[in-house]
């Protein structure tokens, strides 16, 4: 393994942390990587077309740090799909909810009836809130959970313990 995993208190290795799915990652290094991705994403959001490409490119580093953090907890990296599945299911539910409300209340929506608009918007915000809670809960679970002490099947403990 690389020196990131063999020494206690090793520095943050950008290449290994953000682009490799192998090994384990300490909590502090997870948060450093997450903040780097967040910062790049915020800055990229201000650049019209290139920002979309950069944001899509940030999927890989975000997955890499999440998978390695799950490995550090002794869990499968496949658990990183939990937020993705929750978001897909949530957007399908929003689409169905808005579509059903639109077709059931088409005349009221055309007349801009406030009750019909709230019937359209209310469930959408409720589902978006649930999606936000699932994503935030997953982030905090991965970012704040203790490491599995000692070596595990994904490598030695990055803390050296």
XYZ file of C-alpha atoms in Angstrom:
161
model
C 0.000 0.000 0.000
C 0.998 3.621 -0.299
C 2.503 5.664 2.488
C -0.929 7.186 3.187
C -1.979 3.940 4.823
C 1.265 2.824 6.423
C 2.050 5.756 8.680
C 0.096 7.314 11.471
C -0.789 10.931 10.764
C 0.136 10.809 7.084
C -0.670 13.934 5.081
C -3.549 14.247 2.658
C -2.684 12.576 -0.648
C -4.957 14.199 -3.244
C -4.387 11.645 -5.983
C -5.045 8.603 -3.820
C -7.919 10.129 -1.855
C -9.889 11.620 -4.722
C -9.329 9.196 -7.593
C -8.812 5.686 -6.187
C -11.477 3.383 -4.801
C -9.039 1.122 -2.958
C -8.057 1.309 0.676
C -9.407 3.275 3.593
C -9.787 6.968 4.370
C -9.751 8.735 7.725
C -12.643 10.970 8.743
C -10.529 14.120 8.583
C -9.308 13.229 5.091
C -12.883 12.479 4.019
C -13.983 15.945 5.106
C -10.993 17.584 3.410
C -11.843 15.780 0.162
C -15.537 16.603 0.542
C -14.792 20.294 1.101
C -12.483 20.340 -1.936
C -15.245 18.834 -4.091
C -17.806 21.239 -2.628
C -15.576 24.253 -3.269
C -14.864 23.225 -6.848
C -18.571 22.548 -7.386
C -19.595 25.973 -6.055
C -17.034 27.764 -8.215
C -17.949 25.623 -11.248
C -21.593 26.548 -10.748
C -20.756 30.096 -11.784
C -19.274 28.973 -15.135
C -22.139 28.323 -17.581
C -21.315 25.321 -19.802
C -17.952 24.210 -18.461
C -19.405 24.176 -14.949
C -21.811 21.373 -15.897
C -18.932 19.271 -17.212
C -16.861 19.969 -14.098
C -19.811 19.101 -11.859
C -20.276 15.800 -13.682
C -16.540 15.169 -13.293
C -16.866 15.641 -9.521
C -19.032 12.524 -9.274
C -15.912 10.311 -9.410
C -13.985 11.993 -6.552
C -17.116 12.145 -4.387
C -17.737 8.448 -4.934
C -14.077 7.637 -4.299
C -13.927 9.351 -0.907
C -17.299 7.906 0.105
C -16.355 4.343 -0.866
C -13.029 4.556 0.963
C -14.716 6.005 4.033
C -17.194 3.107 4.003
C -14.214 0.750 3.688
C -12.684 2.395 6.756
C -15.901 1.613 8.626
C -15.577 -2.040 7.533
C -18.541 -1.787 5.143
C -19.013 -2.408 1.439
C -18.476 0.527 -0.883
C -21.732 -0.389 -2.621
C -23.579 1.365 0.210
C -22.561 4.596 -1.547
C -25.513 4.069 -3.901
C -28.025 4.724 -1.070
C -28.261 8.493 -1.774
C -28.323 7.880 -5.522
C -31.213 5.416 -5.239
C -33.038 7.732 -2.823
C -32.687 10.623 -5.277
C -33.877 8.566 -8.254
C -36.898 7.271 -6.326
C -37.619 10.795 -5.042
C -37.530 12.340 -8.505
C -39.792 9.592 -9.848
C -42.217 10.273 -6.990
C -42.113 14.024 -7.745
C -42.728 13.371 -11.429
C -45.675 11.091 -10.688
C -47.091 13.428 -8.032
C -46.822 16.556 -10.159
C -48.085 14.724 -13.248
C -51.093 13.299 -11.413
C -51.902 16.657 -9.867
C -51.556 18.372 -13.232
C -53.863 15.942 -15.013
C -56.408 15.815 -12.192
C -56.560 19.616 -11.808
C -55.705 20.906 -15.293
C -58.582 23.368 -15.442
C -57.885 24.723 -11.950
C -54.188 25.140 -12.766
C -55.026 27.015 -15.956
C -57.165 29.395 -13.878
C -54.281 29.774 -11.406
C -56.330 28.496 -8.497
C -54.110 28.804 -5.381
C -55.435 25.558 -3.895
C -54.547 23.659 -7.085
C -51.090 25.208 -7.183
C -50.463 24.263 -3.553
C -51.672 20.733 -4.315
C -49.021 20.653 -7.023
C -46.183 22.280 -5.086
C -46.788 20.879 -1.587
C -45.969 17.220 -2.254
C -43.008 18.247 -4.380
C -41.427 20.180 -1.505
C -42.232 17.366 0.922
C -40.450 14.808 -1.241
C -37.513 17.176 -1.799
C -37.276 17.591 1.983
C -37.163 13.827 2.503
C -34.485 13.529 -0.191
C -32.451 16.248 1.544
C -32.737 14.464 4.890
C -31.646 11.122 3.393
C -28.620 12.713 1.703
C -27.645 14.748 4.763
C -28.117 11.759 7.054
C -25.943 9.584 4.818
C -23.226 12.263 4.632
C -23.160 12.665 8.409
C -23.220 8.899 8.978
C -20.257 8.358 6.650
C -18.394 11.439 7.820
C -18.828 11.042 11.579
C -18.818 7.269 12.196
C -15.841 5.690 13.897
C -13.290 3.714 11.932
C -13.071 -0.011 12.385
C -10.004 -0.524 14.594
C -7.104 -2.478 13.195
C -6.766 -3.782 9.674
C -9.779 -5.038 7.765
C -10.249 -6.637 4.345
C -9.822 -3.205 2.704
C -6.395 -2.492 4.218
C -4.675 -1.349 7.391
C -6.150 1.359 9.583
C -5.019 4.741 8.187
C -4.610 6.048 11.738
C -2.034 3.346 12.365
C -4.105 1.831 15.184
